[in-house]
Amino acid sequence: MVIQYEQLFTKVLPVLKIKKADFKMEGLKSITEQDIWRFLVVKKWKKLSEAELALHKVIADIFSLTAAQYMTFTQVEELKSANWFAPINDEELQILIGNQNSPKILS
C-alpha cells in the first residue's frame, strides 16, 4: 500500500515542485512538497483506494489544488490537534488579558 504512494510521489515530484513554487508566490513560504502530498492523501484521496489513483488524476488534483484549500485544511487540522484545556502560565495569562507591562501575578 504505502509503496505505491511512495512510487507515485516520486513520479509526480516535479509537478509538486511546480505547485510548491505557485504557493510560495501566493505567500505560503514554508510549504513543502511533502505538505502538499499529505493534504492530497489525507483530504482529497481519503475515500479512494490506491488502485483508483491514476497518474493523470493525481497530476490533475495537484494542479487544481488552491492555496485556500490547503490553508483551510491546515487550520482545521491544527484546531483538531489543539489541547483547549491545557493550563496556561502567568506570562501567557498576562498577554491574554493585555497587561503585558504589569507585574506578574503572585500565586
Short mmCIF file of N, CA and C in Angstrom, two decimals, residues 33-85:
data_model
loop_
_atom_site.label_atom_id
_atom_site.label_comp_id
_atom_site.label_asym_id
_atom_site.label_seq_id
_atom_site.Cartn_x
_atom_site.Cartn_y
_atom_site.Cartn_z
N GLU A 33 6.88 20.00 -0.59
CA GLU A 33 6.22 19.02 -1.45
C GLU A 33 5.51 17.97 -0.60
N GLN A 34 6.12 17.60 0.52
CA GLN A 34 5.52 16.61 1.41
C GLN A 34 4.24 17.14 2.04
N ASP A 35 4.18 18.43 2.33
CA ASP A 35 2.96 19.04 2.88
C ASP A 35 1.82 18.93 1.88
N ILE A 36 2.11 19.24 0.64
CA ILE A 36 1.09 19.15 -0.41
C ILE A 36 0.63 17.71 -0.57
N TRP A 37 1.58 16.79 -0.59
CA TRP A 37 1.27 15.37 -0.74
C TRP A 37 0.41 14.87 0.42
N ARG A 38 0.75 15.30 1.64
CA ARG A 38 -0.03 14.89 2.81
C ARG A 38 -1.47 15.37 2.70
N PHE A 39 -1.67 16.62 2.26
CA PHE A 39 -3.02 17.12 2.05
C PHE A 39 -3.79 16.22 1.09
N LEU A 40 -3.15 15.88 -0.02
CA LEU A 40 -3.83 15.07 -1.03
C LEU A 40 -4.20 13.70 -0.49
N VAL A 41 -3.27 13.07 0.19
CA VAL A 41 -3.52 11.72 0.72
C VAL A 41 -4.58 11.74 1.82
N VAL A 42 -4.45 12.69 2.74
CA VAL A 42 -5.34 12.71 3.90
C VAL A 42 -6.71 13.28 3.57
N LYS A 43 -6.78 14.31 2.75
CA LYS A 43 -8.04 15.01 2.49
C LYS A 43 -8.67 14.63 1.15
N LYS A 44 -7.94 14.83 0.09
CA LYS A 44 -8.52 14.68 -1.24
C LYS A 44 -8.78 13.22 -1.62
N TRP A 45 -7.87 12.33 -1.23
CA TRP A 45 -7.98 10.94 -1.64
C TRP A 45 -8.37 10.00 -0.51
N LYS A 46 -8.89 10.51 0.58
CA LYS A 46 -9.13 9.68 1.76
C LYS A 46 -10.16 8.57 1.49
N LYS A 47 -11.06 8.77 0.55
CA LYS A 47 -12.08 7.75 0.27
C LYS A 47 -11.73 6.91 -0.96
N LEU A 48 -10.57 7.16 -1.55
CA LEU A 48 -10.16 6.40 -2.73
C LEU A 48 -9.13 5.35 -2.34
N SER A 49 -9.18 4.23 -3.03
CA SER A 49 -8.12 3.25 -2.82
C SER A 49 -6.94 3.64 -3.71
N GLU A 50 -5.78 3.11 -3.39
CA GLU A 50 -4.60 3.44 -4.18
C GLU A 50 -4.76 2.99 -5.63
N ALA A 51 -5.51 1.92 -5.85
CA ALA A 51 -5.72 1.42 -7.20
C ALA A 51 -6.52 2.41 -8.05
N GLU A 52 -7.31 3.25 -7.41
CA GLU A 52 -8.13 4.23 -8.13
C GLU A 52 -7.35 5.49 -8.51
N LEU A 53 -6.12 5.60 -8.07
CA LEU A 53 -5.34 6.80 -8.34
C LEU A 53 -4.52 6.64 -9.61
N ALA A 54 -5.10 7.02 -10.70
CA ALA A 54 -4.38 7.01 -11.97
C ALA A 54 -3.45 8.22 -12.00
N LEU A 55 -2.35 8.08 -12.70
CA LEU A 55 -1.35 9.14 -12.75
C LEU A 55 -1.94 10.46 -13.24
N HIS A 56 -2.78 10.41 -14.26
CA HIS A 56 -3.37 11.65 -14.78
C HIS A 56 -4.29 12.31 -13.75
N LYS A 57 -4.99 11.50 -12.93
CA LYS A 57 -5.86 12.07 -11.89
C LYS A 57 -5.02 12.72 -10.79
N VAL A 58 -3.93 12.08 -10.42
CA VAL A 58 -3.05 12.63 -9.39
C VAL A 58 -2.50 13.98 -9.83
N ILE A 59 -2.02 14.05 -11.07
CA ILE A 59 -1.47 15.31 -11.59
C ILE A 59 -2.54 16.39 -11.67
N ALA A 60 -3.74 16.01 -12.12
CA ALA A 60 -4.84 16.97 -12.19
C ALA A 60 -5.20 17.49 -10.80
N ASP A 61 -5.21 16.60 -9.81
CA ASP A 61 -5.52 17.02 -8.44
C ASP A 61 -4.47 17.98 -7.89
N ILE A 62 -3.22 17.74 -8.21
CA ILE A 62 -2.15 18.63 -7.75
C ILE A 62 -2.32 20.01 -8.37
N PHE A 63 -2.54 20.06 -9.68
CA PHE A 63 -2.67 21.35 -10.34
C PHE A 63 -3.94 22.10 -9.94
N SER A 64 -5.00 21.37 -9.56
CA SER A 64 -6.25 22.04 -9.21
C SER A 64 -6.30 22.50 -7.76
N LEU A 65 -5.35 22.08 -6.95
CA LEU A 65 -5.30 22.47 -5.55
C LEU A 65 -5.04 23.97 -5.42
N THR A 66 -5.81 24.61 -4.57
CA THR A 66 -5.63 26.05 -4.35
C THR A 66 -5.00 26.29 -2.97
N ALA A 67 -4.41 27.44 -2.82
CA ALA A 67 -3.81 27.80 -1.54
C ALA A 67 -4.89 27.88 -0.46
N ALA A 68 -6.07 28.34 -0.82
CA ALA A 68 -7.17 28.45 0.16
C ALA A 68 -7.59 27.06 0.66
N GLN A 69 -7.66 26.08 -0.23
CA GLN A 69 -8.00 24.72 0.19
C GLN A 69 -6.95 24.18 1.16
N TYR A 70 -5.69 24.40 0.81
CA TYR A 70 -4.61 23.91 1.66
C TYR A 70 -4.63 24.59 3.02
N MET A 71 -4.80 25.91 3.05
CA MET A 71 -4.80 26.64 4.31
C MET A 71 -5.99 26.24 5.19
N THR A 72 -7.15 26.04 4.59
CA THR A 72 -8.31 25.59 5.36
C THR A 72 -8.03 24.24 6.00
N PHE A 73 -7.44 23.34 5.24
CA PHE A 73 -7.09 22.02 5.75
C PHE A 73 -6.12 22.13 6.93
N THR A 74 -5.08 22.93 6.78
CA THR A 74 -4.09 23.03 7.86
C THR A 74 -4.69 23.68 9.11
N GLN A 75 -5.57 24.64 8.93
CA GLN A 75 -6.20 25.28 10.08
C GLN A 75 -7.12 24.32 10.81
N VAL A 76 -7.88 23.54 10.07
CA VAL A 76 -8.77 22.56 10.69
C VAL A 76 -7.95 21.49 11.42
N GLU A 77 -6.88 21.03 10.80
CA GLU A 77 -6.01 20.04 11.44
C GLU A 77 -5.42 20.60 12.73
N GLU A 78 -5.03 21.85 12.72
CA GLU A 78 -4.47 22.47 13.92
C GLU A 78 -5.53 22.58 15.02
N LEU A 79 -6.74 22.93 14.65
CA LEU A 79 -7.81 23.02 15.65
C LEU A 79 -8.13 21.65 16.23
N LYS A 80 -8.07 20.62 15.41
CA LYS A 80 -8.33 19.26 15.89
C LYS A 80 -7.27 18.82 16.88
N SER A 81 -6.04 19.23 16.65
CA SER A 81 -4.94 18.75 17.48
C SER A 81 -4.68 19.62 18.71
N ALA A 82 -5.28 20.79 18.75
CA ALA A 82 -5.02 21.71 19.87
C ALA A 82 -5.61 21.17 21.16
N ASN A 83 -4.88 21.36 22.24
CA ASN A 83 -5.36 20.99 23.56
C ASN A 83 -6.00 22.23 24.17
N TRP A 84 -7.31 22.32 24.06
CA TRP A 84 -8.04 23.51 24.50
C TRP A 84 -8.06 23.66 26.01
N PHE A 85 -7.75 22.58 26.73
CA PHE A 85 -7.85 22.63 28.18
C PHE A 85 -6.48 22.58 28.86
#
